[in-house]
Every structure is written in structure tokens, then in C-alpha cells.
XYZ file of C-alpha atoms in Angstrom:
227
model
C 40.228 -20.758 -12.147
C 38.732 -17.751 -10.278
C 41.363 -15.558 -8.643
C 40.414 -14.071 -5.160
C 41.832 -10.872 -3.900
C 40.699 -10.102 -0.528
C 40.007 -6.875 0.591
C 41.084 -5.262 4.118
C 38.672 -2.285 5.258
C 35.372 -1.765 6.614
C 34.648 1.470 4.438
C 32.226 0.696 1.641
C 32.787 3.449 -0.133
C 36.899 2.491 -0.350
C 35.771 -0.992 -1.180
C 33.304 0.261 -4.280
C 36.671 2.101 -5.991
C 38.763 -0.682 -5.478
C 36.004 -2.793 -6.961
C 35.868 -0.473 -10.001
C 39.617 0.213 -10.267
C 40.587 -3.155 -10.162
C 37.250 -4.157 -12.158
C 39.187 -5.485 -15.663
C 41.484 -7.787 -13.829
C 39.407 -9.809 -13.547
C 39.277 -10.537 -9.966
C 36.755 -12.107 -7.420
C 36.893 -9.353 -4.699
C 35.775 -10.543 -1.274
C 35.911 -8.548 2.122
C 38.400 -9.486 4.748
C 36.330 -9.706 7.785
C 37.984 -9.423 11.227
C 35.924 -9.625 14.563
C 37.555 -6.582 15.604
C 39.286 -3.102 13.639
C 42.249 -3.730 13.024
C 44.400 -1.276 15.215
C 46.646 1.032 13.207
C 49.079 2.288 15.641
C 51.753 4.720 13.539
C 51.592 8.319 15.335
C 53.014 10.233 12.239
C 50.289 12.550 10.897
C 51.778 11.822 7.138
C 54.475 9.126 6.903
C 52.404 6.848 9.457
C 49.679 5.918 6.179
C 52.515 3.468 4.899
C 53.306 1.622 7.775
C 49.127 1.555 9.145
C 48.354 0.235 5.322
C 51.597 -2.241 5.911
C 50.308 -3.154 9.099
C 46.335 -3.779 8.622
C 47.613 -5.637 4.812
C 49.553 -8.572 6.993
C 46.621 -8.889 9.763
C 43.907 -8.773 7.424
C 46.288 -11.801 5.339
C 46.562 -13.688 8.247
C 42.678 -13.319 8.702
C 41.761 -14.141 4.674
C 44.604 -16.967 4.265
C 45.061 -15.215 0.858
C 46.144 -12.173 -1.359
C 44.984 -9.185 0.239
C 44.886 -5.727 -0.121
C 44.699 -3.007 2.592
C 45.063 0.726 2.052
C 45.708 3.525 4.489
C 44.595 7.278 3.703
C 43.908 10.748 4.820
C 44.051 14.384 4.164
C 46.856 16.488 5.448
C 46.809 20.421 5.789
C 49.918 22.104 5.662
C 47.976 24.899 7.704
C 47.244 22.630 10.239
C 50.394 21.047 10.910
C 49.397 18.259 9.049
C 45.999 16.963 10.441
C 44.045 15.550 10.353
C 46.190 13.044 9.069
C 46.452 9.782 10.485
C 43.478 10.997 12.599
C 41.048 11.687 9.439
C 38.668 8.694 9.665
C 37.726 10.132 13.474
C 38.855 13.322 12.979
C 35.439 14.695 14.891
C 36.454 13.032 17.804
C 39.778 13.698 18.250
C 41.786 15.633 21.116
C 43.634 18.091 19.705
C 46.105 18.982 22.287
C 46.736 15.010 23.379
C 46.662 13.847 19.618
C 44.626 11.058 20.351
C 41.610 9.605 19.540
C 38.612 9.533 22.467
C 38.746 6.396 23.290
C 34.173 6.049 23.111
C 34.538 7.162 19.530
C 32.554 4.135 17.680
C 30.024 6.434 15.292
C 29.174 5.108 12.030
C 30.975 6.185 9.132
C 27.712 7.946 7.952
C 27.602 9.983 11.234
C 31.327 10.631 11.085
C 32.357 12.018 7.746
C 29.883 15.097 8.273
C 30.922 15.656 11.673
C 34.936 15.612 10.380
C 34.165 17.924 7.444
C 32.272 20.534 9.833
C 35.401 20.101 12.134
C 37.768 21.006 9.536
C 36.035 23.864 8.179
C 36.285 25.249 11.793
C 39.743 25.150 11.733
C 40.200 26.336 8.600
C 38.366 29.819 9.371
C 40.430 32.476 9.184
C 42.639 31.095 6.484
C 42.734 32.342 3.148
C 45.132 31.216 0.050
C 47.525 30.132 -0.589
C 47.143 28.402 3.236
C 43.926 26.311 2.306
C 46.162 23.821 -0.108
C 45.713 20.872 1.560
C 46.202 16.800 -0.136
C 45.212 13.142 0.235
C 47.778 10.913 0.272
C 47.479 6.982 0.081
C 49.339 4.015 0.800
C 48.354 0.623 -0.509
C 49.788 -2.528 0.733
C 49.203 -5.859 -0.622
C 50.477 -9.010 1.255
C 49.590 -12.743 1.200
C 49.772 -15.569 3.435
C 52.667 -17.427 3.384
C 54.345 -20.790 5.086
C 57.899 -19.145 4.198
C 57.020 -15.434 6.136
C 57.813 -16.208 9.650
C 54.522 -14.424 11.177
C 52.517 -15.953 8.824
C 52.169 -13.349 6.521
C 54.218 -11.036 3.665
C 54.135 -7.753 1.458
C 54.257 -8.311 -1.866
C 53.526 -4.960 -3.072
C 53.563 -1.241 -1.882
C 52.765 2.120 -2.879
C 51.908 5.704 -2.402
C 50.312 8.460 -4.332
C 48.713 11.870 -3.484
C 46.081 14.636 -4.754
C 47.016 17.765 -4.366
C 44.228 20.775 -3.879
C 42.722 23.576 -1.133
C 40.343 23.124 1.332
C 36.616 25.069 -0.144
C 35.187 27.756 2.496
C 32.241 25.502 2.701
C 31.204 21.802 1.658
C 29.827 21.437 -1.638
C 28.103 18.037 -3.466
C 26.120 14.951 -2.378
C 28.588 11.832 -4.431
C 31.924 10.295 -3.073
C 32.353 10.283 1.377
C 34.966 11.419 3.684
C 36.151 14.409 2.830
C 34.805 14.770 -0.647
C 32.535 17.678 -0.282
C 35.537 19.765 0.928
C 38.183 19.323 -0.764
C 38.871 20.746 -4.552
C 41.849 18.931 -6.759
C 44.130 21.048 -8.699
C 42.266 19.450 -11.697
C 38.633 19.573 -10.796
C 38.147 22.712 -12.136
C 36.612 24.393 -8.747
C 34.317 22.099 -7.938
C 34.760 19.452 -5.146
C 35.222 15.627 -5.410
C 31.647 15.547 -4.051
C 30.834 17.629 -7.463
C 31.993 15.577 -9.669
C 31.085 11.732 -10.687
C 32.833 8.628 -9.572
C 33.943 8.130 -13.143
C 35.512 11.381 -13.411
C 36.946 11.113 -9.977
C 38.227 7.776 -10.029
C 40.242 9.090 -13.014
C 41.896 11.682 -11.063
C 42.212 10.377 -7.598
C 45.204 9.399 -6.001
C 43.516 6.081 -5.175
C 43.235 6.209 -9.068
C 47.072 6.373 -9.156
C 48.052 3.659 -6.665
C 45.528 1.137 -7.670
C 46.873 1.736 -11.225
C 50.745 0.850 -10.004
C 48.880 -1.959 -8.341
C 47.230 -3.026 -11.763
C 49.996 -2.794 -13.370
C 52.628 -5.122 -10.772
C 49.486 -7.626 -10.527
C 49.098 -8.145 -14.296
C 52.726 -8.858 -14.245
C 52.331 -10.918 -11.209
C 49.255 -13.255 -11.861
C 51.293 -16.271 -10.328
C 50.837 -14.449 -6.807
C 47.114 -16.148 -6.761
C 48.084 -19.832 -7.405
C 50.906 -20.269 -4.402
């Protein structure tokens, strides 16, 4: 019997490395789709990835009726105080001094992730190592629904991993999205994310590293499909 893991987010390019991550499970991956974005309310420019990937994994259960995963990240520069943090998907159209995101901002990812890199690189002039290290960090959260969870919903699994790296003076590469083209891993050997292949980057990533605690807890946990 085919067994269906859901996915929460509206990014494709997330969605393609969970596909390929998760790929020798096994699993039929479907999207959950929500008539809205899920909101993802934490304020915490770090900590807050948990409890937005906790958040969006029980709404987007509720929404798919089954197991489904939903994963919260960002980059964080120690520089910067942290940001963009939470704020990374939107980073572009954020107000600095309020912390908040204008509330018109509905650009396309594709319009977005070029705007946020040539944002950051703004802020980042005048900084020089060591104060370009920067990281991604990820949370993923995967919940199912369930008559015995009182809203409807429960985590079954959770986890978080991070990259470590520096922010390059300028962006670099045409592959991965987000912030690929500007930031360059400890292990990348100089060159970007953007630089490198998805194979080579999916086995480096810290979305490599969660998904792979993730493997590991669902090929222990196959049962999780059949309730």
C-alpha cells in the first residue's frame, strides 16, 4: 500500500529537496494545499524557526488529514543581530526599525529572493571577517492527524540542524534559491551554494542533516502511515 507524506510549504524549491532527500523511502509526496499561508507568528529572529515549523506542521495536518511535514528556515547573521532570521523569506520588505513585515508584501518568490540577497549585501558593506560568518538553521516538524490530539492534530517528530559559513562580498551562481548565491559553507570550498550542484549541496546542507534524522525516525516508524 502506497504511503503518503504530505508536504506543508509553498516553496518549490524546498519541496524538490525534500522530494530528493526523502526519495528512497519510498514515499508518495503530495503538497498540502491551504487557501491561505499559513501564518507563522514566533517573533524570535533564531529560536522562533522551531515553534513556526511546529506551528505550520499541525495546520497544514489538519488541512491534509494525514502525515505531514512542514519545515521552518532562515539565515541568521551574527553581524546583524541575527536577521534576517525569521524575516528571511521577505526579508526585502521588511521594516527594520519596527521588525515587521509590510503588510502589501505578496511578491513572488522569484521576485523576492533577488531583492533579499541585494538587501543583505547592503547591510553587510562595511564588514569584513571574521563578521561576515553568518548560518542557516532549520527546523522540521512532522505531525499527523489524530482523533486522540485534542485540536485535531499532533507532532510526531522534531528537529533542528544548521550550516555554518560567511556571507560573499557579492552573489555568485545561477542553481539552488533564497539565499544560495550568497552564502559560502565552511565546506564548499569558496564557492557559494548557488556554485555548486544540488547533489553536492544536498549532501552538505543542513536540510541534508534534518531530513536525514527524519529518515532515519521514519524508517523506524513506518506504522505512523497506517493509523
Amino acid at each position: 500500500m502506497a504511503r503518503t507524506l504530505f508536504i506543508g510549504t509553498t516553496n518549490p524549491g524546498k519541496l524538490g529537496e525534500f522530494v530528493a532527500l526523502l526519495g528512497p523511502l519510498g514515499l508518495t509526496v503530495k503538497v498540502a494545499r491551504s487557501a491561505d499561508e499559513v501564518e507563522e507568528p514566533s517573533t524570535d529572529l533564531l529560536d522562533g524557526f522551531a515553534e513556526n515549523a511546529r506551528i505550520k506542521a499541525l495546520a497544514y495536518a489538519r488541512i491534509s488529514g494525514g502525515v505531514t511535514l512542514a519545515e521552518d528556515s532562515g539565515l541568521a547573521v551574527a553581524a546583524l543581530g541575527g536577521l534576517p532570521g525569521i524575516y528571511s523569506a521577505r526579508f526585502a520588505d521588511v521594516d527594520l526599525a519596527a521588525k515587521k513585515v509590510l503588510k502589501d508584501s505578496c511578491r513572488p518568490r522569484e521576485v523576492m529572493d533577488p531583492l533579499n540577497n541585494q538587501r543583505l549585501l547592503e547591510c553587510m558593506k562595511g564588514f569584513e571577517q571574521p563578521r561576515r560568518a553568518a548560518l542557516f538553521r532549520t527546523a522540521a516538524v512532522l505531525a499527523t492527524a489524530s482523533a486522540r490530539a485534542g485540536r485535531g492534530a499532533e507532532v510526531l517528530f522534531s528537529a533542528t540542524a544548521e550550516s555554518h559559513g560567511w556571507i560573499a562580498q557579492e552573489a555568485r551562481g545561477d542553481r539552488g534559491f533564497g539565499y544560495d548565491p550568497v552564502f559560502v559553507g565552511q565546506d564548499t570550498f569558496g564557492k557559494t551554494y548557488a556554485e555548486i550542484d544540488p547533489v553536492r549541496k544536498n549532501l552538505k546542507s543542513h536540510r541534508k542533516r534534518v531530513m536525514d534524522e527524519l529518515f532515519f525516525w521514519l524508517s523506524k516508524h513506518t506504522d505512523v502511515f497506517d493509523r
